[in-house]
XYZ file of C-alpha atoms in Angstrom:
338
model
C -27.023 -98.437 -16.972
C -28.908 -100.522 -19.355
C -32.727 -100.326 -20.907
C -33.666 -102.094 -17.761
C -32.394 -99.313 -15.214
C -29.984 -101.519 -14.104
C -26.194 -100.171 -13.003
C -23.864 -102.688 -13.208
C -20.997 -102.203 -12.956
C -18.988 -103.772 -16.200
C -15.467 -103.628 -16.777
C -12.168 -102.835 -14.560
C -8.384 -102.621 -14.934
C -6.280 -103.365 -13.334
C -8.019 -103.827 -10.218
C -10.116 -102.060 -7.231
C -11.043 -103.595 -4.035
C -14.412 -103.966 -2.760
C -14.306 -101.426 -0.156
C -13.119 -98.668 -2.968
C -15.335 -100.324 -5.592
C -18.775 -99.565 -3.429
C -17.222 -96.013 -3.054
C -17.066 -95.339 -6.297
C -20.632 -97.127 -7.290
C -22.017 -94.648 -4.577
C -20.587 -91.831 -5.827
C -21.269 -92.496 -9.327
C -24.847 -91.020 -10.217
C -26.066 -93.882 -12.039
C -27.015 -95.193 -9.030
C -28.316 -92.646 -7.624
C -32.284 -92.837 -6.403
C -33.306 -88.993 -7.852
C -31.991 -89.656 -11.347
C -30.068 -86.242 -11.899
C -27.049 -86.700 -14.233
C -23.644 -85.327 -13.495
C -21.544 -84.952 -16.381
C -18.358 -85.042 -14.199
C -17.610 -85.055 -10.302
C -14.336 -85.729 -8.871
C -12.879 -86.576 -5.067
C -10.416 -88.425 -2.845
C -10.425 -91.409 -0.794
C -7.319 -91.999 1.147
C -5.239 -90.405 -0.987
C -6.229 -91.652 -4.406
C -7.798 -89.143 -6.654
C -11.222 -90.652 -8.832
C -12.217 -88.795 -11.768
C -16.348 -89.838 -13.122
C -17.423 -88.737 -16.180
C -20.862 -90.135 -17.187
C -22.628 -89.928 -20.419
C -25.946 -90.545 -22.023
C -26.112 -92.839 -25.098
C -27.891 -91.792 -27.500
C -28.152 -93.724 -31.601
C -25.070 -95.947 -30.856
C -25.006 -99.209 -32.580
C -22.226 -100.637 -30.238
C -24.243 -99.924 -27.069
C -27.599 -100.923 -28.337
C -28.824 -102.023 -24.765
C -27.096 -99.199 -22.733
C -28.921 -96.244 -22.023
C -25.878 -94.141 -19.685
C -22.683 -95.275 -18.833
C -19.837 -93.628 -15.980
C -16.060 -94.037 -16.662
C -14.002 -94.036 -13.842
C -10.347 -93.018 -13.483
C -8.274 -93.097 -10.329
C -4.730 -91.703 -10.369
C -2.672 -90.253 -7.652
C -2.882 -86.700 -8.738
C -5.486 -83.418 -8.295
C -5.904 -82.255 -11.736
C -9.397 -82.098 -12.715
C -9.484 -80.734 -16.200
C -6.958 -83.378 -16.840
C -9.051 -86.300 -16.439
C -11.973 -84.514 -17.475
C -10.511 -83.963 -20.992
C -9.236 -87.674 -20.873
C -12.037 -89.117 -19.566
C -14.250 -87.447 -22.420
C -11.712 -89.215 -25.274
C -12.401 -92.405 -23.494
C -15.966 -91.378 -23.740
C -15.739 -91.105 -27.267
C -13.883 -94.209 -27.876
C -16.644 -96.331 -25.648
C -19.392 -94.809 -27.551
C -17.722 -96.085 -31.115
C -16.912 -99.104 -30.307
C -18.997 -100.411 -26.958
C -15.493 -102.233 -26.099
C -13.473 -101.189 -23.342
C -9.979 -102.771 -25.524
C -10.176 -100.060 -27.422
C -9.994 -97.714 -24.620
C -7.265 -99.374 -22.854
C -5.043 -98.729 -25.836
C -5.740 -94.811 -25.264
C -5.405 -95.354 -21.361
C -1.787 -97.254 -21.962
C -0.591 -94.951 -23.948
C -1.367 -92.095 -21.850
C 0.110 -93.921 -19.113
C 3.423 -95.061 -21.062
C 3.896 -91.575 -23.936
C 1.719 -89.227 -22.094
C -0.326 -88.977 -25.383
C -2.740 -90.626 -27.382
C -3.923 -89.569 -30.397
C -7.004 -90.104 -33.309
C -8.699 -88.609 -36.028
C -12.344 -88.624 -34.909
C -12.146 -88.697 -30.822
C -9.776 -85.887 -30.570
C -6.046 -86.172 -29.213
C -4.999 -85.988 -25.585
C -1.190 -84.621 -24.293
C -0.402 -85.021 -21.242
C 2.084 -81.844 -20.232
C -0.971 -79.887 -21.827
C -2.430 -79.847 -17.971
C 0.105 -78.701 -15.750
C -0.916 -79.005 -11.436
C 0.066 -75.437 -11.010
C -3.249 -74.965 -13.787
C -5.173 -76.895 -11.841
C -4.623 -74.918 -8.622
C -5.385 -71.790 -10.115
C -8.619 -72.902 -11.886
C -11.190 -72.233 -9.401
C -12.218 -68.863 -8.946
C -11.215 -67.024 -5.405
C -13.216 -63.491 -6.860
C -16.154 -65.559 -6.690
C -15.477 -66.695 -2.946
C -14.748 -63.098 -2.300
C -18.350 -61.687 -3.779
C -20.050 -64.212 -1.954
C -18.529 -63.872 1.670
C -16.838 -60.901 1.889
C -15.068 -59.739 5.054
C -15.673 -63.722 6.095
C -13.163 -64.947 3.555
C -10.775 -64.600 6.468
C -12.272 -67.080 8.323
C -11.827 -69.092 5.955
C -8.168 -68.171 5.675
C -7.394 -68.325 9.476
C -8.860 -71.787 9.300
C -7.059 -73.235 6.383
C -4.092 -71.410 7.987
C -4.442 -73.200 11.274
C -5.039 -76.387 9.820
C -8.757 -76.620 11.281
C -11.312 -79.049 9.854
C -13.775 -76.930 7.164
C -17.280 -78.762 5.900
C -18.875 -77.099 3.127
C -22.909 -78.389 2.837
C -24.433 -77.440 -0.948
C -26.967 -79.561 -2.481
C -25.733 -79.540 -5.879
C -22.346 -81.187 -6.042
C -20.831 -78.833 -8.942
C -21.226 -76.322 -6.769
C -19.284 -77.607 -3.784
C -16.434 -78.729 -6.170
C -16.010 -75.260 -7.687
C -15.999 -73.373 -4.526
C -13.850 -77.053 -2.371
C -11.582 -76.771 -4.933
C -10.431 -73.028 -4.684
C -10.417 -72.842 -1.072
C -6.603 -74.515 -0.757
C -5.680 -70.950 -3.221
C -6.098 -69.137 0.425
C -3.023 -70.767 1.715
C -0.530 -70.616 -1.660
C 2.777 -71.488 0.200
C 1.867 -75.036 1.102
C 0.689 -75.779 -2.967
C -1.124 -78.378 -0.980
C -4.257 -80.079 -2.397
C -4.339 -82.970 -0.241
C -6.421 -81.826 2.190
C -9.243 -81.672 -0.244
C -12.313 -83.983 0.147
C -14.916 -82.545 -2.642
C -17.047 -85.439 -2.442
C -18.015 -87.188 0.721
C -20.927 -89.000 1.486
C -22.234 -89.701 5.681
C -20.713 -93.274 5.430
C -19.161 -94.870 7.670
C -16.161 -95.923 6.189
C -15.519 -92.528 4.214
C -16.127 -90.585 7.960
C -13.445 -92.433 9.332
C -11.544 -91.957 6.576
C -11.712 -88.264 6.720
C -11.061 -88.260 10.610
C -8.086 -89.906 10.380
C -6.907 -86.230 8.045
C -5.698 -83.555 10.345
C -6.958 -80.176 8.944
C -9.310 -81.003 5.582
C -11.923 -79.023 3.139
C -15.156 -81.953 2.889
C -17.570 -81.104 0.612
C -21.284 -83.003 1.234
C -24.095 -82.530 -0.348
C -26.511 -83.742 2.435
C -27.556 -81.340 5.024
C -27.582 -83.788 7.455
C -23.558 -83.164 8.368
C -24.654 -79.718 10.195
C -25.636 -82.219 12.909
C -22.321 -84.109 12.793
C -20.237 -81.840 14.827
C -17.566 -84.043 15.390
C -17.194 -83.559 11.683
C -16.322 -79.808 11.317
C -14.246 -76.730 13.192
C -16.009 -74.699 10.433
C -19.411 -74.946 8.901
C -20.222 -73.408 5.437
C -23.966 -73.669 4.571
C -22.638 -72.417 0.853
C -26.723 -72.164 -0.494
C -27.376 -69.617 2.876
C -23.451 -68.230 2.195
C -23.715 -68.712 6.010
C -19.842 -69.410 7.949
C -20.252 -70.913 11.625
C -17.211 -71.211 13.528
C -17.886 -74.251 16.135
C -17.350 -73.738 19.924
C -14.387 -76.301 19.990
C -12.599 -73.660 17.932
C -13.595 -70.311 19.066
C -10.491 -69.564 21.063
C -8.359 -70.538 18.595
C -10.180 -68.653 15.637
C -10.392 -65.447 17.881
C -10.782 -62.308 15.465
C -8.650 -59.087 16.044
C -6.568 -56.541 14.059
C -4.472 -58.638 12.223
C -7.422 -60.791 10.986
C -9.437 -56.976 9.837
C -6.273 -56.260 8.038
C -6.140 -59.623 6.119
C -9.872 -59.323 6.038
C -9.299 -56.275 4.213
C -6.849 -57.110 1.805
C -8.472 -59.897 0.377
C -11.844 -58.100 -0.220
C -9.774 -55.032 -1.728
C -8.154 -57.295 -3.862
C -10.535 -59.768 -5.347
C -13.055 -56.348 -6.076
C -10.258 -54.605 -7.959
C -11.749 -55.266 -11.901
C -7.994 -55.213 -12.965
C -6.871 -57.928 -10.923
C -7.324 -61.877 -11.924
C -7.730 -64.883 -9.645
C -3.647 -65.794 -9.866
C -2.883 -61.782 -9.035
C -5.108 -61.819 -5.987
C -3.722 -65.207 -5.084
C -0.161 -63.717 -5.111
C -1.688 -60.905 -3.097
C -3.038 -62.842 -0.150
C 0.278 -65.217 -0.320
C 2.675 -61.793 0.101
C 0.081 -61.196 3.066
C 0.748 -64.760 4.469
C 4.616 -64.255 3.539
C 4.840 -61.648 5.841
C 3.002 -63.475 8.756
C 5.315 -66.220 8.460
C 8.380 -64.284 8.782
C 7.094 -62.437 11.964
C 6.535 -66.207 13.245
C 10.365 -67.001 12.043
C 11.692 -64.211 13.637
C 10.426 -65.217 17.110
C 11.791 -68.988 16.883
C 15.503 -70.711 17.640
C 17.097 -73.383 16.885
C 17.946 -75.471 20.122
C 19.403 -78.793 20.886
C 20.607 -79.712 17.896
C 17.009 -79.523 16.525
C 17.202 -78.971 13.226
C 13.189 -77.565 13.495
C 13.164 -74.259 14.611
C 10.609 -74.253 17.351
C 8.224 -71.053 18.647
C 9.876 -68.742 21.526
C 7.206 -68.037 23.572
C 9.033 -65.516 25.682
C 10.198 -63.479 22.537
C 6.309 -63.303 20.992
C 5.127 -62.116 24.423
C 7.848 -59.621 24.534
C 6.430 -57.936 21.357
C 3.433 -57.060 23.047
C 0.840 -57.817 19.781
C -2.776 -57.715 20.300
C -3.868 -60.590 22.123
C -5.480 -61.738 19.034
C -2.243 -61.497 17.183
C -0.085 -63.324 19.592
C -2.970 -66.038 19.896
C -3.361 -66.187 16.139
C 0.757 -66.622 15.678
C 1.351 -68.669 19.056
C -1.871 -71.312 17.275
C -0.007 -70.925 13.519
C 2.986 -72.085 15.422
C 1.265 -75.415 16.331
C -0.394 -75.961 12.880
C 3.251 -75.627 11.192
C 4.544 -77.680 14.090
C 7.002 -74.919 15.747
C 6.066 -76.016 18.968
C 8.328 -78.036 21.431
C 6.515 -80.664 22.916
């Protein structure tokens, strides 16, 4: 952004198309009407990662006409602290020199050694930020203190594969609480279905419909009115959870969700316990579920898929909230036959 309050947007390698290069101009605050600066915000767009880290210039010879500028890093991988870290170096490097050649050497040899080192703008390694770190960096105590007993809907959704929204309007805060919510469901390490950053557009709604079960983080309160968007709402200023209609049956509540319910509030309040132990918690929880579900499937025709017996989970006479909960589980893992 120069002294004129113009964003332009200067400098790319190796190359983005237009349809990802209006995403990222959108999403980068620069060019934003209400002027706030974000120091760093992260997302996904069809399953490429961007990392922004913006700064304001400030007695810099190099960028005497510059007033803010954004870097922008896309890479295939959810690691957050990663990029921010890098991203900062690059910073650095910008700010010295007001030449983006200069950064490309760090950016190569990060690509090519995994490293890249100097004196003044700090050194960068790689295997320092492991994915399992970046899973376990958000806070699930904090998720805890703030729903309580409602946690497990969150659970049973991410466990069922449903479609979650999360509406905040500061964007930090929807990352930190998007970003811990794929902790609830440990055994699939999966971060893919996280959208922290989506704006109402058109392209980036179609986008995310074409995801099965996702977490989509907005910061305009106009998606409550999208209901085609969400299974579950979370208005995370109001901590308010609303489970929508088109889900109700499948999200019914019953024993087995009180119990869960239970052991995730008893866990995340213990003061001994961290966010990895009460992680490992809920997962032995989930563990156990899975095996009940195992226990009532076979192997048939060859298949090498075990699929769901429904006579065997009706002859176990659970709670009809149980058996609905397990026969719905069985879809979302895709233990059904068709």
């Amino acid at each position: 952004k120069d002294t004129n309050g113009d964003a332009l947007w200067v400098w790319c390698y190796p190359s983005v198309t237009a349809e990802v290069r209006s995403l990222l101009l959108r999403k980068c605050c620069l060019t934003d009407e209400n002027k706030l600066l974000h120091t760093f915000v992260f997302g996904q767009y069809k399953r490429s990662w961007f990392y922004i880290t913006t700064v304001e210039v400030q007695d810099s010879p190099a960028l005497k006409k510059v007033t803010h500028f954004s870097i922008v890093l896309m890479a295939k991988d959810f690691n957050p602290e990663k990029y921010a870290a890098f991203t900062r170096i690059l910073c650095r490097i910008y700010l010295k020199h007001g030449s983006p050649v200069k950064m490309m050497e760090s950016y190569i040899a990060v690509l090519t050694k995994g490293i890249c080192q100097s004196e003044e703008n700090g050194s960068f390694l790689s295997k320092d930020f492991d994915a399992r770190k970046a899973y376990l960096a958000g806070s699930i105590k904090d998720i805890v203190s703030q729903f309580g007993m409602e946690t497990v809907i969150l659970y049973t959704a991410l466990m069922l594969k449903k479609r979650i929204v999360v509406y905040h309007p500061r964007i930090e805060a929807i990352q930190e609480f998007t970003r811990t919510l794929p902790a609830l469901v440990w055994h699939r390490q999966d971060w893919s279905i996280l959208h922290s950053y989506v704006h109402l557009n058109e392209e980036e709604v179609e986008a995310l419909k074409a995801c099965t079960g996702y977490i989509a983080g907005f910061t305009d309160s106009e998606v409550n009115s999208r209901p085609d968007l969400y299974d579950v709402y979370v208005n995370l200023a109001d901590s308010e959870i609303t489970i929508s209609p088109v889900v109700k049956e499948a999200m019914t509540m019953g024993k087995l969700h009180k119990e869960i319910g239970q052991l995730i509030v008893q866990s995340a309040e213990d003061p001994d316990k961290s966010d990895s132990q009460v992680i490992k918690d809920i997962s032995l929880k989930t563990k156990e579920i899975l095996a009940t579900l195992a226990s009532l499937t076979e192997v048939s025709d060859g298949n090498e898929k075990p699929t769901l017996n429904s006579e065997a989970l009706k002859q176990k006479r659970f709670p009809p909230a149980t058996e609905n909960f397990l026969f719905h589980l069985a879809a979302a893992e895709q233990m059904l036959k068709i």
